[in-house]
mmCIF file of C-alpha atoms in Angstrom:
data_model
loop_
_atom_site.group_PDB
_atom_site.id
_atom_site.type_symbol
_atom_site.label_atom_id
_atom_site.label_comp_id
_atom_site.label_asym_id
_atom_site.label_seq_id
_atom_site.Cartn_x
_atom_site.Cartn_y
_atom_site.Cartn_z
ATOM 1 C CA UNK A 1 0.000 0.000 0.000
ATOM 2 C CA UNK A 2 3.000 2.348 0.815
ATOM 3 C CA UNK A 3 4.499 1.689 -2.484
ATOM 4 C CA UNK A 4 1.492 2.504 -4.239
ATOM 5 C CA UNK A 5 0.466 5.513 -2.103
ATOM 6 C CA UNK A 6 4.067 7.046 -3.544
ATOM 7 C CA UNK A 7 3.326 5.579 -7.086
ATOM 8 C CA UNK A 8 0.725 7.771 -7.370
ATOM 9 C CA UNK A 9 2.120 10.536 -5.869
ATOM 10 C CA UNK A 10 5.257 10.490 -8.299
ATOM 11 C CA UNK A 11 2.553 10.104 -11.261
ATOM 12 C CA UNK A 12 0.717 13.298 -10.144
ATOM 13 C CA UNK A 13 3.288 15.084 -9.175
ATOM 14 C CA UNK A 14 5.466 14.098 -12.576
ATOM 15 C CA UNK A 15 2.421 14.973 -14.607
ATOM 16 C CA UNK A 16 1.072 18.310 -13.097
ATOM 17 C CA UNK A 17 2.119 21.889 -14.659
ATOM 18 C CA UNK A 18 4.149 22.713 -11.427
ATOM 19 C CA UNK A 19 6.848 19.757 -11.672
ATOM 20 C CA UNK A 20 7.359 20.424 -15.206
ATOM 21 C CA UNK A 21 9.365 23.756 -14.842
ATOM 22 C CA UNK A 22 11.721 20.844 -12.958
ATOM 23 C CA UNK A 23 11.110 18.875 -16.320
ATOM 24 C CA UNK A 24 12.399 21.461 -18.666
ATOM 25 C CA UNK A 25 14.124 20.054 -21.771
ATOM 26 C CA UNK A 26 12.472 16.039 -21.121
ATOM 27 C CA UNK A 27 10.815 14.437 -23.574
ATOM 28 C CA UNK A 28 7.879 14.102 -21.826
ATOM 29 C CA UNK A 29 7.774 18.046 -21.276
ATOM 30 C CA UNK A 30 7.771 18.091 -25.168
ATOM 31 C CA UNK A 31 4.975 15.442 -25.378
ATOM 32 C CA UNK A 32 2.809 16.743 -23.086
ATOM 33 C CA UNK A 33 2.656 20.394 -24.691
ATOM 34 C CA UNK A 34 2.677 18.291 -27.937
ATOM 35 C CA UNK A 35 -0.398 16.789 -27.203
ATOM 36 C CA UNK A 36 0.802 13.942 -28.695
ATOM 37 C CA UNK A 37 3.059 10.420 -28.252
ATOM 38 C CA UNK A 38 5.025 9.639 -31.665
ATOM 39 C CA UNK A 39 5.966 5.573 -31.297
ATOM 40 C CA UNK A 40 7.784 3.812 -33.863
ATOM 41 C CA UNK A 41 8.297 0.654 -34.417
ATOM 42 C CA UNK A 42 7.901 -2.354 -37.351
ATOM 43 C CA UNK A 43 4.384 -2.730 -38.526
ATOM 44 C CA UNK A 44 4.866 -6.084 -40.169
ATOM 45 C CA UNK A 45 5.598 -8.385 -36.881
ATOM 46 C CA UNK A 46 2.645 -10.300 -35.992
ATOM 47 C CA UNK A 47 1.121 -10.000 -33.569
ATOM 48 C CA UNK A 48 3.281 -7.082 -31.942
ATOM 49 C CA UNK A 49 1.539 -5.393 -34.799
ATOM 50 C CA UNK A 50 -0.629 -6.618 -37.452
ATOM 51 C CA UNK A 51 -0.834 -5.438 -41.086
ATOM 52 C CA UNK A 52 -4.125 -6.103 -41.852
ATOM 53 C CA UNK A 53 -6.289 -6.828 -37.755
ATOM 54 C CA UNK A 54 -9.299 -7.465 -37.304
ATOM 55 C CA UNK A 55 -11.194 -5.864 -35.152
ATOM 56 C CA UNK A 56 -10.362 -4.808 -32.293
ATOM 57 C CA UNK A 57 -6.725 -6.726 -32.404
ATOM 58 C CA UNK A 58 -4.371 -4.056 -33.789
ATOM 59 C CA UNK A 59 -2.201 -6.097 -32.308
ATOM 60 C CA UNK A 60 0.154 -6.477 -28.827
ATOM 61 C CA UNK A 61 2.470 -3.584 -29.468
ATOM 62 C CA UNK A 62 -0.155 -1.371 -30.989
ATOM 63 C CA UNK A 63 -2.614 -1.474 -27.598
ATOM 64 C CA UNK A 64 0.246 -1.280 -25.276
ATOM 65 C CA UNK A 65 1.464 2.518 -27.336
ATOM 66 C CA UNK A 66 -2.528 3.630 -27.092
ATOM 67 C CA UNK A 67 -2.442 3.054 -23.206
ATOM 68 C CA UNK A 68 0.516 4.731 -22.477
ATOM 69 C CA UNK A 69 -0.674 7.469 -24.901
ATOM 70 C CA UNK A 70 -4.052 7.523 -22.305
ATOM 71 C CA UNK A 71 -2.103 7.871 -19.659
ATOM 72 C CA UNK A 72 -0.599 10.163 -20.726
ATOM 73 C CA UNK A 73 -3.334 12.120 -22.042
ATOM 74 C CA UNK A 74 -2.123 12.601 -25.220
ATOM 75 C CA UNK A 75 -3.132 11.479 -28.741
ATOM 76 C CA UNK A 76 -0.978 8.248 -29.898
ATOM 77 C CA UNK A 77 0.301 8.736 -33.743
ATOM 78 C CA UNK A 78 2.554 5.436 -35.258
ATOM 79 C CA UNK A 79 5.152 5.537 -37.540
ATOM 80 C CA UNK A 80 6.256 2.231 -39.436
ATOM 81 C CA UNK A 81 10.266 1.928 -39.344
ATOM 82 C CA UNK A 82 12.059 -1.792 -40.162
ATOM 83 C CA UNK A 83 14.807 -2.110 -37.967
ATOM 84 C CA UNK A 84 16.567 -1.044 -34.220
ATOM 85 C CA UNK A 85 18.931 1.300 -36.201
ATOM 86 C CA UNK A 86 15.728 3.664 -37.286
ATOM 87 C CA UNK A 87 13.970 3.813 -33.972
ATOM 88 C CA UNK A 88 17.087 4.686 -32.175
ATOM 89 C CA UNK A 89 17.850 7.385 -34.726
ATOM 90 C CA UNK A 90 14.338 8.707 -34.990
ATOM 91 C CA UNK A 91 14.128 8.878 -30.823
ATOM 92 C CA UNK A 92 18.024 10.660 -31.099
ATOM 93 C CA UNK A 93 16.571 13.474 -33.449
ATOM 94 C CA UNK A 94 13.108 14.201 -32.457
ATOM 95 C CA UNK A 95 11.201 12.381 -35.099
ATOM 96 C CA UNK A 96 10.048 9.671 -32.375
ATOM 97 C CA UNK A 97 9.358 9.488 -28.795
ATOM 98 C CA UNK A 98 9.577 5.928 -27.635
ATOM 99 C CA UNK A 99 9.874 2.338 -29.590
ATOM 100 C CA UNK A 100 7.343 -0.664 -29.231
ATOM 101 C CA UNK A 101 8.118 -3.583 -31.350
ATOM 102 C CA UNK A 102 9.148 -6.894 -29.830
ATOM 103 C CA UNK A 103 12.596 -5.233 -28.894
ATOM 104 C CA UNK A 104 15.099 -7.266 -27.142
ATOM 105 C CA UNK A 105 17.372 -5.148 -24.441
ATOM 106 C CA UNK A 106 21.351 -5.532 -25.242
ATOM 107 C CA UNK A 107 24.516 -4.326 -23.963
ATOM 108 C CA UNK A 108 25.109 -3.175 -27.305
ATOM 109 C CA UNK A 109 21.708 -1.279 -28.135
ATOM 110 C CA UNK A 110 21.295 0.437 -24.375
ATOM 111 C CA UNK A 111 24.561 2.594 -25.834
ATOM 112 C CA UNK A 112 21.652 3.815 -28.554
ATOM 113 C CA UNK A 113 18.838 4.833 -26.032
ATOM 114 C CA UNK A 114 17.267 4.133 -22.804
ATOM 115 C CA UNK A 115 15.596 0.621 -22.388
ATOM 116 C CA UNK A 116 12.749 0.281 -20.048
ATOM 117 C CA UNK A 117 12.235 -2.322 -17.452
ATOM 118 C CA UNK A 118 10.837 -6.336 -19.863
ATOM 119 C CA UNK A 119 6.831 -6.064 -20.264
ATOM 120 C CA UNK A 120 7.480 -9.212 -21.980
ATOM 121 C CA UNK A 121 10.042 -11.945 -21.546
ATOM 122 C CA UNK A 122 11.311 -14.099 -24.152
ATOM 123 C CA UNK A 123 13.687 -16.665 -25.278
ATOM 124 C CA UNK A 124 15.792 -18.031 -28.590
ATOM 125 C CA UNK A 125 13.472 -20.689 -30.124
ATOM 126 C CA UNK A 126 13.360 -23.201 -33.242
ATOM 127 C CA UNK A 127 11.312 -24.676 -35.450
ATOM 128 C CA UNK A 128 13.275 -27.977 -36.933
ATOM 129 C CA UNK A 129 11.996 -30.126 -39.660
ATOM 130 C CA UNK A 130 11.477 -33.121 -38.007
ATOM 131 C CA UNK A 131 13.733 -35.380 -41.316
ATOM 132 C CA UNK A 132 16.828 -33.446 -39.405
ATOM 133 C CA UNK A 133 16.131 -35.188 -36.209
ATOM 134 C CA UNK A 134 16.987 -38.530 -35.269
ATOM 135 C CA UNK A 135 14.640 -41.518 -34.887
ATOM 136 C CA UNK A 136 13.874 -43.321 -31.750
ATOM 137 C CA UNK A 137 15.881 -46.116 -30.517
ATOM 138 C CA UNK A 138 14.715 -49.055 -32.033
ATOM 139 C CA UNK A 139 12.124 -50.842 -30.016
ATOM 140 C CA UNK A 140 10.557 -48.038 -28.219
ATOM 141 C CA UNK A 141 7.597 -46.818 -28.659
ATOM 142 C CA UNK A 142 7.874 -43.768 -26.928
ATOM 143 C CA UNK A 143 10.962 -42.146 -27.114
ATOM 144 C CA UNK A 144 13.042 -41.451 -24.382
ATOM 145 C CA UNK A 145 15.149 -38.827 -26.531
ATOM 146 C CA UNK A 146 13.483 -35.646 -26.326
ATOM 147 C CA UNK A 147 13.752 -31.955 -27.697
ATOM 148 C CA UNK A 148 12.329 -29.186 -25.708
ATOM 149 C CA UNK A 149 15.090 -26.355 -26.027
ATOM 150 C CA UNK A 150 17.502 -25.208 -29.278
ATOM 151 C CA UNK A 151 20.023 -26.720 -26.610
ATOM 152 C CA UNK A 152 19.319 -30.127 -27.101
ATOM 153 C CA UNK A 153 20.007 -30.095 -30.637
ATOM 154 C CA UNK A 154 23.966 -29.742 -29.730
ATOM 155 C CA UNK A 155 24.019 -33.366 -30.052
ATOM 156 C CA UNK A 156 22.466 -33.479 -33.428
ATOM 157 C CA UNK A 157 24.790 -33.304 -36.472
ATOM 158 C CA UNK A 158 23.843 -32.234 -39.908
ATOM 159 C CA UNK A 159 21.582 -29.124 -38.872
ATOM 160 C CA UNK A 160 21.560 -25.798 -40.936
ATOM 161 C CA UNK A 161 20.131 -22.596 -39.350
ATOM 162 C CA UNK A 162 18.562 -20.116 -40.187
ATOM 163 C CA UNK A 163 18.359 -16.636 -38.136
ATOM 164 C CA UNK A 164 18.097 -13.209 -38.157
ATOM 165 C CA UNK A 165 21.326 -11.923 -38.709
ATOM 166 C CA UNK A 166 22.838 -9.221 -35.498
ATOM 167 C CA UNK A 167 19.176 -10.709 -33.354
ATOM 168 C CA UNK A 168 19.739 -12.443 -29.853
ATOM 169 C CA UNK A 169 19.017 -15.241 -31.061
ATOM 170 C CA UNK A 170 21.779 -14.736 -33.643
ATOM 171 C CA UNK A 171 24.487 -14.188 -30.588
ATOM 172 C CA UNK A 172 22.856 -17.457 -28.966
ATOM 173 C CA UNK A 173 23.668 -19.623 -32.449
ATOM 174 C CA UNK A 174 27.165 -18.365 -32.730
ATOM 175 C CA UNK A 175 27.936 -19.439 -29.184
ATOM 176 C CA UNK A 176 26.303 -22.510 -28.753
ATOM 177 C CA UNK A 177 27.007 -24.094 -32.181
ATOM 178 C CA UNK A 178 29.677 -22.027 -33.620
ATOM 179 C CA UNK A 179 30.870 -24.445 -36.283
ATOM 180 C CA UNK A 180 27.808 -25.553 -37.553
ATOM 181 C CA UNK A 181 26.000 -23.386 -41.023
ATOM 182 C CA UNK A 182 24.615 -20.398 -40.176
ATOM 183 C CA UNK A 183 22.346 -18.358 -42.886
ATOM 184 C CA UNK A 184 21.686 -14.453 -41.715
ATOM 185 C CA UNK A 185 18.646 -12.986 -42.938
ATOM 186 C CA UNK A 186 17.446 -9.105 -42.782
ATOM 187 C CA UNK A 187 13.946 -10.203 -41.342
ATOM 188 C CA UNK A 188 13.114 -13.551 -39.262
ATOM 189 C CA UNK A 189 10.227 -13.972 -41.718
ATOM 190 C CA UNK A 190 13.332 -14.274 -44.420
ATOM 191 C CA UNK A 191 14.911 -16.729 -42.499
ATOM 192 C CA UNK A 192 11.824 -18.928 -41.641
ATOM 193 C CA UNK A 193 11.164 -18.973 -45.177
ATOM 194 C CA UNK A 194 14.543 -20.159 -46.423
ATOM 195 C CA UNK A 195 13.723 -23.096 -44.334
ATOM 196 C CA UNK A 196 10.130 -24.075 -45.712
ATOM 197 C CA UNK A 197 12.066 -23.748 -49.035
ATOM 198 C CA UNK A 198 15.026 -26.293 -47.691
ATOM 199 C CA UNK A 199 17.941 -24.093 -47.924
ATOM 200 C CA UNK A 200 18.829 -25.070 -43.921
ATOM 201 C CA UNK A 201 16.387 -27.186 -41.833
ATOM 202 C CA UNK A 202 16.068 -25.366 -38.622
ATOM 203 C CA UNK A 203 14.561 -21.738 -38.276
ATOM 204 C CA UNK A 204 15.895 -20.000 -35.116
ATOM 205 C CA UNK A 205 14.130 -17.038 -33.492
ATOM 206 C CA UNK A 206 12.065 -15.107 -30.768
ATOM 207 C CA UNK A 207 9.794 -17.375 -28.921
ATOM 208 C CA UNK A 208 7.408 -15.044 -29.308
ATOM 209 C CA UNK A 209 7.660 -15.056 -32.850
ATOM 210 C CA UNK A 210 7.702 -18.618 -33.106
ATOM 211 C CA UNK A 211 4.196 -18.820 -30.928
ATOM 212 C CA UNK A 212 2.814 -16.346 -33.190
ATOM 213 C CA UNK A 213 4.035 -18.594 -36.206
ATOM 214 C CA UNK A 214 2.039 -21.657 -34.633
ATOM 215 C CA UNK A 215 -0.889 -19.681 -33.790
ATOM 216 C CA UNK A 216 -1.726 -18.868 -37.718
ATOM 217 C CA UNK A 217 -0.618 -21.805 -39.317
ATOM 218 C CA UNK A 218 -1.207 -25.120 -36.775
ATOM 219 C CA UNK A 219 0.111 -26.919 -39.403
ATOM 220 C CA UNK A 220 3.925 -26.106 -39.304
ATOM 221 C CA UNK A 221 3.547 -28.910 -36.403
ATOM 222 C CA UNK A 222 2.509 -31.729 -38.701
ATOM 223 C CA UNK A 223 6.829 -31.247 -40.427
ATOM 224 C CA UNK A 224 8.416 -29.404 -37.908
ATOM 225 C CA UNK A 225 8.944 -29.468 -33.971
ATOM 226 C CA UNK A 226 9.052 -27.021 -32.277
ATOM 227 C CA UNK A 227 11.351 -26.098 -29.211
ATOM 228 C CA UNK A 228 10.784 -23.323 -27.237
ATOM 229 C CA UNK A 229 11.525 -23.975 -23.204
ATOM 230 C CA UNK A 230 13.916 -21.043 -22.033
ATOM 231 C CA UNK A 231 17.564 -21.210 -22.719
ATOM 232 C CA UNK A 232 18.510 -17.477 -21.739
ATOM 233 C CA UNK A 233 15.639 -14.882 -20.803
ATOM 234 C CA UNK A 234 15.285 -12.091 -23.804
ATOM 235 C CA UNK A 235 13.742 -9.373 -22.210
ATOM 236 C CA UNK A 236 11.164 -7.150 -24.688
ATOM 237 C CA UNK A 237 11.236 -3.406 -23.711
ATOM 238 C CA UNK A 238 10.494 -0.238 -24.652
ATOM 239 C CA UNK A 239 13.313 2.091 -26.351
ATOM 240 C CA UNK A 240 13.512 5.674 -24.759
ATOM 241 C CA UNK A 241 15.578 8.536 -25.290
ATOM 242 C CA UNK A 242 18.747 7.932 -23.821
ATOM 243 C CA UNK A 243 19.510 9.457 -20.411
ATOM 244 C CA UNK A 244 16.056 10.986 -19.388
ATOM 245 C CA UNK A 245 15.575 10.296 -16.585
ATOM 246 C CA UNK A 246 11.898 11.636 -15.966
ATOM 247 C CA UNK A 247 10.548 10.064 -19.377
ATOM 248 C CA UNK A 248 12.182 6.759 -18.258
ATOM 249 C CA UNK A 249 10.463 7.041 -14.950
ATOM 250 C CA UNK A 250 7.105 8.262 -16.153
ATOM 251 C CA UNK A 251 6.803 5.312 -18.317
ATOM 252 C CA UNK A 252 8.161 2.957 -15.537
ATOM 253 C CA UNK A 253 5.381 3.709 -13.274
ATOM 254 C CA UNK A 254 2.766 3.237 -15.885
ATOM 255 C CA UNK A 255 4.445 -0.239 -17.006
ATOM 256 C CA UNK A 256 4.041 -1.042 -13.044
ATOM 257 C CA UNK A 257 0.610 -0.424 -13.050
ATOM 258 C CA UNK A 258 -0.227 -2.123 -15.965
ATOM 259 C CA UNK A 259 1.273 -5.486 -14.612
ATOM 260 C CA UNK A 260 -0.120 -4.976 -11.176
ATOM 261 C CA UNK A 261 -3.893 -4.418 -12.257
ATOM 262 C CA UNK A 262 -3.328 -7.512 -14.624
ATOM 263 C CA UNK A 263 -4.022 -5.683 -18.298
ATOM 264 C CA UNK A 264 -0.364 -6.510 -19.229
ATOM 265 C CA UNK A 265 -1.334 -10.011 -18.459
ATOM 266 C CA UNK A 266 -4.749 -10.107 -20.195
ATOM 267 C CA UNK A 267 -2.699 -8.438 -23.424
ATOM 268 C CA UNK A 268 -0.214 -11.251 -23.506
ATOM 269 C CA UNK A 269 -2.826 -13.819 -23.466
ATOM 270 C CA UNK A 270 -4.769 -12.321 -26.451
ATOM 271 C CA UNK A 271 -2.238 -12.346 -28.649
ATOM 272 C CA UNK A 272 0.370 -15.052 -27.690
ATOM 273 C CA UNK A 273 -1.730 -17.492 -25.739
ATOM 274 C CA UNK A 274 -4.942 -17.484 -28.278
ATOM 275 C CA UNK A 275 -5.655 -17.411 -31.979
ATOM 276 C CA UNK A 276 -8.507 -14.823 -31.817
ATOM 277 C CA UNK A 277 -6.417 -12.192 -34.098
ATOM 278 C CA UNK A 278 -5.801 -14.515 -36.711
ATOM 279 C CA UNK A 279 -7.686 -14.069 -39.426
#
């Protein structure tokens, strides 16, 4: 109760006309007089946000920009940008105010901007045609040889992968199976498609990306397995403007909120735990 009690004291105070002569030269000074939140991010990544929703799934990235723009009190405008590079750049020079769009937190991009505290947490994942894998001892009928994790293909020769090329999951590859074939791709829709065409038989990527994957197409399941229990946490954050402190905070307290009332949990559900935006 004490923790909240100050919560919402910092909010009010942060948000009210006196504290921002102590605000002077924040982003969120220049939003608020703005009247509006610019977020950036890449509009073709289901289902952080989805090219063509239905109704009322505009996707997971998309809902969470609109209730920070609310709390803000402030009208929420998008611009579509492909990669890290942009949104950092675009924060840097004015043209955008914060990022959403399934971005994973590294010692290399926090020297680009401010990352916020994981709204979602994630891990390196594969899809692997199941040809690649070996059979089951003879005899058995249920295998005792089992693949949960990209891990516990180390023992498996003969795989190809297929990633995103400067992605976590990327960094992962080259230090768990640094002599095996490695393909780099500009998009992880790139590289999951070089491996329904055959050029390498295992797809490696965001979990999230991978349930999002399974939750249009059931299918992929009937050639490929999946394997997605946690090998390193990926944490998916928000990209700020580096060193503000009272934007940073700001969005901090709203992020703590939206976990503790359970919204950020009811979000994550509708988008990575059911197939009600698919279309």
């Amino acid at each position: 109760m004490v923790f909240r009690i100050f919560g919402l004291l910092f909010s009010f105070f942060i948000l009210s006309p006196l504290f921002s002569q102590n605000i002077s030269g924040s982003r969120l000074e220049e939003i608020q007089k703005r009247g509006e939140l610019r977020v950036t991010g890449n509009r073709n990544f289901d289902p952080f946000y989805i090219s063509d929703p239905k109704d009322g799934f505009p996707g997971f990235d998309v809902e969470l920009g609109k209730k920070y723009a609310e709390f803000l009190g402030v009208k929420y405008t998008f611009t579509n940008r492909p990669e890290f590079e942009d949104y950092a750049e675009a924060i840097k020079n004015g043209e955008a105010d914060i990022a959403f769009s399934g971005l994973s937190s590294t010692l290399e991009r926090s020297k680009k901007g401010s990352f916020s505290s994981p709204y979602l947490v994630s891990t390196p994942g594969a899809l692997v045609n199941k040809n690649a894998l070996p059979p089951p001892p003879e005899g058995n009928i249920i295998s005792t040889v089992y693949f949960r994790s990209i891990k516990d293909l180390e023992s498996v020769s003969g795989l190809s992968f297929s990633v995103r090329a400067f992605s976590s999951s990327h960094e992962y590859l080259l230090s768990i199976f640094p002599n095996s074939r490695i393909f780099t791709y500009g998009s992880m829709e790139s590289a999951w498609n070089s491996v329904k065409e055959g050029q390498a038989n295992c797809f490696v990527g965001d979990s999230l990306y991978i349930k999002g994957l399974l939750l249009k197409q059931k299918s992929i399941l009937s050639n490929f397995r999946a394997l997605m229990e946690p090998v390193q946490e990926n944490h998916v954050s928000a990209l700020l403007p580096k060193g503000d402190i009272y934007f940073s905070r700001n969005f901090e307290f709203f992020l703590s909120e939206f976990k503790r009332t359970g919204e950020l949990k009811s979000l994550e559900d509708k988008y990575f735990n059911r197939s009600d935006w698919v279309k």
